[in-house]
mmCIF file of C-alpha atoms in Angstrom:
data_model
loop_
_atom_site.group_PDB
_atom_site.id
_atom_site.type_symbol
_atom_site.label_atom_id
_atom_site.label_comp_id
_atom_site.label_asym_id
_atom_site.label_seq_id
_atom_site.Cartn_x
_atom_site.Cartn_y
_atom_site.Cartn_z
ATOM 1 C CA MET K 1 0.019 0.122 -0.049
ATOM 2 C CA PRO K 2 1.964 3.162 -1.186
ATOM 3 C CA SER K 3 -0.032 5.461 0.294
ATOM 4 C CA HIS K 4 3.208 8.325 1.447
ATOM 5 C CA LYS K 5 4.447 10.110 -1.530
ATOM 6 C CA ILE K 6 8.069 11.951 -1.691
ATOM 7 C CA ASP K 7 8.899 15.115 -2.294
ATOM 8 C CA PRO K 8 12.179 16.717 -1.728
ATOM 9 C CA ASN K 9 11.019 20.783 -2.487
ATOM 10 C CA LYS K 10 9.286 20.563 0.669
ATOM 11 C CA TRP K 11 11.579 18.476 3.530
ATOM 12 C CA ILE K 12 13.288 21.689 4.536
ATOM 13 C CA ASP K 13 10.128 23.613 5.694
ATOM 14 C CA LEU K 14 8.687 20.454 7.488
ATOM 15 C CA TYR K 15 11.104 18.205 8.351
ATOM 16 C CA SER K 16 14.087 20.282 8.884
ATOM 17 C CA ASP K 17 13.457 21.514 12.389
ATOM 18 C CA TYR K 18 12.068 18.823 13.226
ATOM 19 C CA LEU K 19 15.000 16.448 12.439
ATOM 20 C CA PHE K 20 17.521 19.383 13.832
ATOM 21 C CA ASN K 21 15.851 18.966 17.027
ATOM 22 C CA TYR K 22 16.670 15.396 17.264
ATOM 23 C CA THR K 23 20.059 15.681 16.242
ATOM 24 C CA ILE K 24 20.641 18.176 18.623
ATOM 25 C CA SER K 25 19.564 16.478 21.805
ATOM 26 C CA ARG K 26 22.094 13.403 20.950
ATOM 27 C CA VAL K 27 24.802 15.559 19.629
ATOM 28 C CA ASN K 28 24.642 19.304 21.618
ATOM 29 C CA ASP K 29 26.242 21.190 19.309
ATOM 30 C CA ARG K 30 24.587 23.201 16.374
ATOM 31 C CA ASP K 31 27.128 23.178 13.860
ATOM 32 C CA ILE K 32 27.357 19.496 14.034
ATOM 33 C CA ALA K 33 23.093 18.701 13.595
ATOM 34 C CA GLN K 34 23.058 20.819 10.866
ATOM 35 C CA ASP K 35 25.772 19.443 8.891
ATOM 36 C CA LEU K 36 24.066 15.933 10.034
ATOM 37 C CA VAL K 37 20.628 17.238 9.125
ATOM 38 C CA GLN K 38 21.845 18.686 5.429
ATOM 39 C CA ASP K 39 23.479 14.775 5.098
ATOM 40 C CA THR K 40 20.694 13.033 5.552
ATOM 41 C CA PHE K 41 18.570 15.467 3.013
ATOM 42 C CA PHE K 42 21.288 14.516 -0.159
ATOM 43 C CA ALA K 43 21.217 11.098 1.359
ATOM 44 C CA GLY K 44 17.867 11.250 0.517
ATOM 45 C CA LEU K 45 18.133 12.529 -2.014
ATOM 46 C CA LYS K 46 20.287 10.251 -3.996
ATOM 47 C CA SER K 47 18.104 6.797 -2.442
ATOM 48 C CA MET K 48 14.908 8.531 -3.388
ATOM 49 C CA LYS K 49 14.424 5.208 -5.385
ATOM 50 C CA ASN K 50 13.976 3.290 -2.567
ATOM 51 C CA PHE K 51 11.888 4.533 -0.768
ATOM 52 C CA LYS K 52 8.819 2.496 -1.029
ATOM 53 C CA GLY K 53 5.812 4.377 0.808
ATOM 54 C CA GLU K 54 5.481 2.039 4.024
ATOM 55 C CA ALA K 55 6.536 4.509 6.510
ATOM 56 C CA SER K 56 5.820 8.007 6.537
ATOM 57 C CA GLU K 57 8.534 11.070 4.464
ATOM 58 C CA ARG K 58 9.497 11.977 8.121
ATOM 59 C CA THR K 59 9.751 8.383 9.019
ATOM 60 C CA TRP K 60 12.033 7.560 6.874
ATOM 61 C CA LEU K 61 14.098 10.496 7.362
ATOM 62 C CA VAL K 62 14.348 9.772 10.639
ATOM 63 C CA SER K 63 16.005 6.572 9.983
ATOM 64 C CA ILE K 64 18.065 7.918 7.575
ATOM 65 C CA LEU K 65 19.522 10.376 10.012
ATOM 66 C CA LYS K 66 20.014 7.643 12.727
ATOM 67 C CA ARG K 67 22.662 5.913 10.384
ATOM 68 C CA LYS K 68 24.472 9.525 9.855
ATOM 69 C CA ILE K 69 24.440 10.048 14.041
ATOM 70 C CA ILE K 70 26.234 7.207 14.107
ATOM 71 C CA ASP K 71 28.694 7.527 11.390
ATOM 72 C CA HIS K 72 29.445 10.490 13.526
ATOM 73 C CA TYR K 73 30.476 9.255 16.650
ATOM 74 C CA ARG K 74 31.984 6.192 15.279
ATOM 75 C CA LYS K 75 34.512 9.023 12.370
ATOM 76 C CA THR K 76 35.488 11.386 15.937
ATOM 77 C CA ASN K 77 36.075 7.877 17.316
ATOM 78 C CA SER K 78 38.608 6.928 14.376
ATOM 79 C CA ASN K 79 40.245 10.512 14.515
ATOM 80 C CA LYS K 80 41.532 10.272 17.949
ATOM 81 C CA GLY K 81 42.500 6.396 17.458
ATOM 82 C CA LYS K 82 40.885 5.138 20.198
ATOM 83 C CA ALA K 83 37.715 5.971 22.603
ATOM 84 C CA GLU K 84 38.375 8.948 25.182
ATOM 85 C CA VAL K 85 36.233 8.972 28.511
ATOM 86 C CA ARG K 86 35.961 12.741 29.279
ATOM 87 C CA MET K 87 35.211 13.310 32.883
ATOM 88 C CA ASN K 88 33.741 16.945 33.705
ATOM 89 C CA TYR K 89 34.227 17.365 37.382
ATOM 90 C CA SER K 90 30.814 19.334 39.023
ATOM 91 C CA SER K 91 32.737 21.581 40.427
ATOM 92 C CA GLU K 92 36.366 22.672 41.721
ATOM 93 C CA GLU K 93 36.504 20.857 44.883
ATOM 94 C CA SER K 94 35.672 17.975 43.603
ATOM 95 C CA GLU K 95 38.246 17.208 41.277
ATOM 96 C CA GLY K 96 39.968 14.431 41.569
ATOM 97 C CA ASP K 97 36.862 12.506 42.489
ATOM 98 C CA TRP K 98 36.475 8.695 41.750
ATOM 99 C CA LEU K 99 33.753 8.308 39.424
ATOM 100 C CA GLU K 100 32.162 5.967 41.966
ATOM 101 C CA GLU K 101 31.448 8.820 44.456
ATOM 102 C CA ARG K 102 29.346 11.041 41.420
ATOM 103 C CA VAL K 103 27.262 8.198 41.192
ATOM 104 C CA ALA K 104 24.592 10.435 43.151
ATOM 105 C CA ASP K 105 25.565 14.152 41.867
ATOM 106 C CA PRO K 106 22.273 16.514 42.572
ATOM 107 C CA PHE K 107 23.234 18.491 40.171
ATOM 108 C CA ASP K 108 23.005 16.260 37.778
ATOM 109 C CA LYS K 109 20.557 16.044 34.815
ATOM 110 C CA THR K 110 18.827 12.675 35.083
ATOM 111 C CA ALA K 111 17.892 10.701 32.202
ATOM 112 C CA GLU K 112 14.184 11.148 33.131
ATOM 113 C CA ASP K 113 14.110 15.015 33.143
ATOM 114 C CA THR K 114 16.116 14.192 29.117
ATOM 115 C CA LEU K 115 13.816 11.620 27.817
ATOM 116 C CA GLU K 116 10.250 13.989 29.221
ATOM 117 C CA ASN K 117 12.566 17.052 27.339
ATOM 118 C CA GLU K 118 13.215 14.987 24.335
ATOM 119 C CA GLU K 119 9.373 13.645 23.994
ATOM 120 C CA LEU K 120 7.980 17.580 24.966
ATOM 121 C CA SER K 121 10.474 18.768 21.937
ATOM 122 C CA GLY K 122 8.834 16.281 19.902
ATOM 123 C CA ALA K 123 5.603 16.602 20.733
ATOM 124 C CA ILE K 124 6.190 20.184 20.182
ATOM 125 C CA HIS K 125 7.298 19.815 16.454
ATOM 126 C CA ARG K 126 4.737 17.935 15.775
ATOM 127 C CA CYS K 127 2.211 20.556 16.890
ATOM 128 C CA LEU K 128 3.959 23.256 14.829
ATOM 129 C CA GLY K 129 4.186 20.604 12.127
ATOM 130 C CA LYS K 130 0.042 20.876 12.097
ATOM 131 C CA LEU K 131 0.000 25.105 12.172
ATOM 132 C CA PRO K 132 -0.343 26.677 8.513
ATOM 133 C CA LEU K 133 3.229 27.437 7.015
ATOM 134 C CA LYS K 134 3.175 30.982 7.909
ATOM 135 C CA GLN K 135 1.894 30.649 11.056
ATOM 136 C CA ALA K 136 4.756 27.905 12.000
ATOM 137 C CA ASN K 137 7.732 30.138 10.765
ATOM 138 C CA VAL K 138 6.693 33.332 12.627
ATOM 139 C CA PHE K 139 5.552 31.336 15.814
ATOM 140 C CA LYS K 140 9.523 29.380 16.386
ATOM 141 C CA MET K 141 11.228 32.813 15.039
ATOM 142 C CA LYS K 142 9.401 34.641 17.724
ATOM 143 C CA THR K 143 8.654 32.181 20.636
ATOM 144 C CA ILE K 144 12.247 29.467 19.886
ATOM 145 C CA LEU K 145 14.959 31.663 18.567
ATOM 146 C CA ASN K 146 13.094 34.667 20.137
ATOM 147 C CA TYR K 147 14.170 37.361 17.398
ATOM 148 C CA GLU K 148 12.703 40.979 18.241
ATOM 149 C CA THR K 149 9.847 41.702 16.270
ATOM 150 C CA GLU K 150 11.241 44.495 14.080
ATOM 151 C CA VAL K 151 13.586 41.686 13.036
ATOM 152 C CA ILE K 152 10.373 39.813 12.054
ATOM 153 C CA CYS K 153 8.905 41.842 10.217
ATOM 154 C CA ASN K 154 11.605 42.689 7.845
ATOM 155 C CA GLU K 155 12.354 39.857 7.339
ATOM 156 C CA LEU K 156 8.905 38.240 6.363
ATOM 157 C CA ASN K 157 7.973 42.120 4.459
ATOM 158 C CA ILE K 158 4.676 42.224 7.448
ATOM 159 C CA THR K 159 3.568 44.738 9.672
ATOM 160 C CA PRO K 160 3.734 44.647 13.755
ATOM 161 C CA SER K 161 -0.253 44.122 14.426
ATOM 162 C CA ASN K 162 0.044 41.549 11.218
ATOM 163 C CA LEU K 163 2.362 39.742 12.612
ATOM 164 C CA TRP K 164 0.652 39.609 15.986
ATOM 165 C CA VAL K 165 -2.171 38.624 14.781
ATOM 166 C CA ILE K 166 -0.403 35.522 13.193
ATOM 167 C CA ILE K 167 1.248 35.434 16.827
ATOM 168 C CA HIS K 168 -2.548 34.957 18.587
ATOM 169 C CA ARG K 169 -3.461 32.879 16.116
ATOM 170 C CA ALA K 170 -0.602 30.312 15.986
ATOM 171 C CA ARG K 171 -0.407 30.924 20.095
ATOM 172 C CA THR K 172 -4.273 29.695 20.836
ATOM 173 C CA ALA K 173 -3.107 26.624 17.847
ATOM 174 C CA MET K 174 -0.441 25.542 19.874
ATOM 175 C CA ALA K 175 -2.046 25.509 23.192
ATOM 176 C CA GLY K 176 -5.002 23.849 22.218
ATOM 177 C CA CYS K 177 -2.705 21.145 20.891
ATOM 178 C CA LEU K 178 -0.210 20.628 23.294
ATOM 179 C CA LYS K 179 -3.246 20.648 25.771
ATOM 180 C CA GLU K 180 -4.664 17.680 23.897
ATOM 181 C CA ASN K 181 -1.661 15.693 23.301
ATOM 182 C CA TRP K 182 0.828 16.928 26.693
ATOM 183 C CA PHE K 183 -0.609 18.573 29.302
ATOM 184 C CA MET N 1 -18.175 59.394 32.587
ATOM 185 C CA SER N 2 -17.898 57.136 30.058
ATOM 186 C CA GLU N 3 -14.587 58.742 29.157
ATOM 187 C CA GLN N 4 -12.830 57.591 31.362
ATOM 188 C CA VAL N 5 -14.280 54.750 31.715
ATOM 189 C CA SER N 6 -12.799 53.592 28.589
ATOM 190 C CA LYS N 7 -9.465 54.655 29.790
ATOM 191 C CA ILE N 8 -9.471 51.908 32.258
ATOM 192 C CA LEU N 9 -11.515 48.493 30.707
ATOM 193 C CA MET N 10 -10.046 47.660 27.273
ATOM 194 C CA SER N 11 -12.249 45.055 25.088
ATOM 195 C CA CYS N 12 -11.234 41.253 25.046
ATOM 196 C CA ASP N 13 -9.793 41.586 21.564
ATOM 197 C CA SER N 14 -7.323 44.327 22.844
ATOM 198 C CA ALA N 15 -7.054 41.907 25.860
ATOM 199 C CA ASN N 16 -5.487 39.255 24.518
ATOM 200 C CA HIS N 17 -3.526 41.444 22.316
ATOM 201 C CA VAL N 18 -1.972 42.557 25.182
ATOM 202 C CA CYS N 19 -1.395 39.176 26.930
ATOM 203 C CA ASP N 20 0.478 37.892 23.849
ATOM 204 C CA LYS N 21 2.688 40.920 24.047
ATOM 205 C CA SER N 22 3.118 40.632 27.754
ATOM 206 C CA GLN N 23 4.266 36.738 26.439
ATOM 207 C CA TYR N 24 7.384 38.013 24.823
ATOM 208 C CA LYS N 25 7.977 40.912 28.043
ATOM 209 C CA GLU N 26 6.753 43.610 25.166
ATOM 210 C CA ALA N 27 3.709 45.058 27.148
ATOM 211 C CA THR N 28 4.100 48.533 28.413
ATOM 212 C CA LEU N 29 2.837 48.975 32.429
ATOM 213 C CA TRP N 30 0.152 50.679 31.651
ATOM 214 C CA GLU N 31 -1.484 47.740 29.563
ATOM 215 C CA LYS N 32 -0.647 45.005 31.842
ATOM 216 C CA ILE N 33 -2.413 47.403 34.039
ATOM 217 C CA LYS N 34 -5.403 47.499 32.249
ATOM 218 C CA LEU N 35 -4.916 43.973 31.007
ATOM 219 C CA ASN N 36 -5.351 42.537 34.742
ATOM 220 C CA ILE N 37 -8.584 45.188 35.406
ATOM 221 C CA HIS N 38 -9.953 43.303 32.437
ATOM 222 C CA LEU N 39 -9.252 39.910 33.705
ATOM 223 C CA ILE N 40 -11.269 40.456 37.140
ATOM 224 C CA TYR N 41 -14.059 40.792 35.209
ATOM 225 C CA CYS N 42 -13.895 38.861 32.177
ATOM 226 C CA SER N 43 -13.199 34.517 32.713
ATOM 227 C CA ALA N 44 -12.408 33.978 28.851
ATOM 228 C CA CYS N 45 -9.879 36.316 28.597
ATOM 229 C CA ARG N 46 -8.457 34.546 32.612
ATOM 230 C CA THR N 47 -8.561 31.120 30.632
ATOM 231 C CA TYR N 48 -6.801 32.079 27.529
ATOM 232 C CA THR N 49 -3.950 34.468 29.706
ATOM 233 C CA LYS N 50 -4.025 30.497 31.347
ATOM 234 C CA ASN N 51 -3.127 28.818 28.771
ATOM 235 C CA ASN N 52 -1.201 31.188 27.173
ATOM 236 C CA SER N 53 1.791 31.365 30.162
ATOM 237 C CA ILE N 54 0.536 27.390 30.667
ATOM 238 C CA LEU N 55 2.614 27.664 26.336
ATOM 239 C CA THR N 56 5.149 29.912 27.094
ATOM 240 C CA LYS N 57 6.789 27.885 30.116
ATOM 241 C CA THR N 58 5.953 25.054 28.353
ATOM 242 C CA ILE N 59 7.679 25.864 25.927
ATOM 243 C CA LYS N 60 11.021 27.147 27.960
ATOM 244 C CA LYS N 61 11.027 24.474 29.865
ATOM 245 C CA SER N 62 11.453 22.054 26.802
ATOM 246 C CA LYS N 63 14.219 23.737 25.145
ATOM 247 C CA VAL N 64 13.076 22.929 22.294
ATOM 248 C CA GLU N 65 15.508 24.461 18.987
ATOM 249 C CA THR N 66 14.633 25.644 15.218
ATOM 250 C CA MET N 67 17.312 26.116 13.093
ATOM 251 C CA ASP N 68 17.650 30.087 12.055
ATOM 252 C CA SER N 69 16.822 30.928 8.700
ATOM 253 C CA SER N 70 19.731 31.870 7.490
ATOM 254 C CA SER N 71 21.264 28.513 7.299
ATOM 255 C CA LYS N 72 17.888 26.917 6.151
ATOM 256 C CA ASP N 73 17.981 29.331 3.413
ATOM 257 C CA GLU N 74 21.116 27.873 2.876
ATOM 258 C CA MET N 75 20.403 24.277 2.768
ATOM 259 C CA ARG N 76 17.746 24.803 0.194
ATOM 260 C CA ARG N 77 20.162 26.376 -1.800
ATOM 261 C CA LYS N 78 22.516 22.837 -1.409
ATOM 262 C CA MET N 79 19.601 21.112 -1.900
ATOM 263 C CA GLU N 80 18.266 22.807 -4.778
ATOM 264 C CA GLU N 81 21.919 21.881 -6.260
ATOM 265 C CA ALA N 82 22.207 18.589 -5.453
ATOM 266 C CA MET N 83 18.684 18.062 -7.162
ATOM 267 C CA LYS N 84 19.768 19.508 -10.223
ATOM 268 C CA ASN N 85 22.627 17.393 -10.212
ATOM 269 C CA ASN N 86 20.637 14.590 -9.340
ATOM 270 C CA SER N 87 18.468 13.982 -12.301
#
């Protein structure tokens, strides 16, 4: 049942932020994450013929991205010639403490926190995906990238009152969507 | 009298607008005072304000990330090139 179609022209608009967010929670570096997303799109472009339409486009791209992330770690590892374990002490005084003593570090982010954040980011991106493209763009620029109103207006060529109407609609939709899917 | 009242009271539309602005810390003090007066007697806007600040907090908490538009444009350019070479 090949119900899913593929259209690379829309990839960047539709999936780049989702994939970027997915990557950055795994590599912790904006530049590297951006490169990996770019590589994923290129690889997707090359193997488009192999897309059977069994999964959605996004799922398919994520599966490529996963391989890219693994490759990235493999490469950085072989660059150094060996695996390297880096330890960061949470404070000056604890320098030299053994790893065993740091197990119950209260300042360490717990796995649950990270996991929840990741799921929440996913939910936010799914909701953003349901918004009309323009609303989603304005909302992202204003709320996530924290751009000034003026900057957004100049870039998108809209008036401030225009912007606030778009923001209002986007916020209403986002609040409703997240209420259903998250809260 | 009615003129003075209209200085303090605001419509639901402008209340929502001020509420949106205050989520980005762009509302003036006087606007925020008027909004709070409005919220005393308008339950619809109270609900909206509540949901709106929950949304702000949620997004802040999630530390969600997006790419900035210039790097997206750059990506778009590279994609177009690659698509040309591919076909």
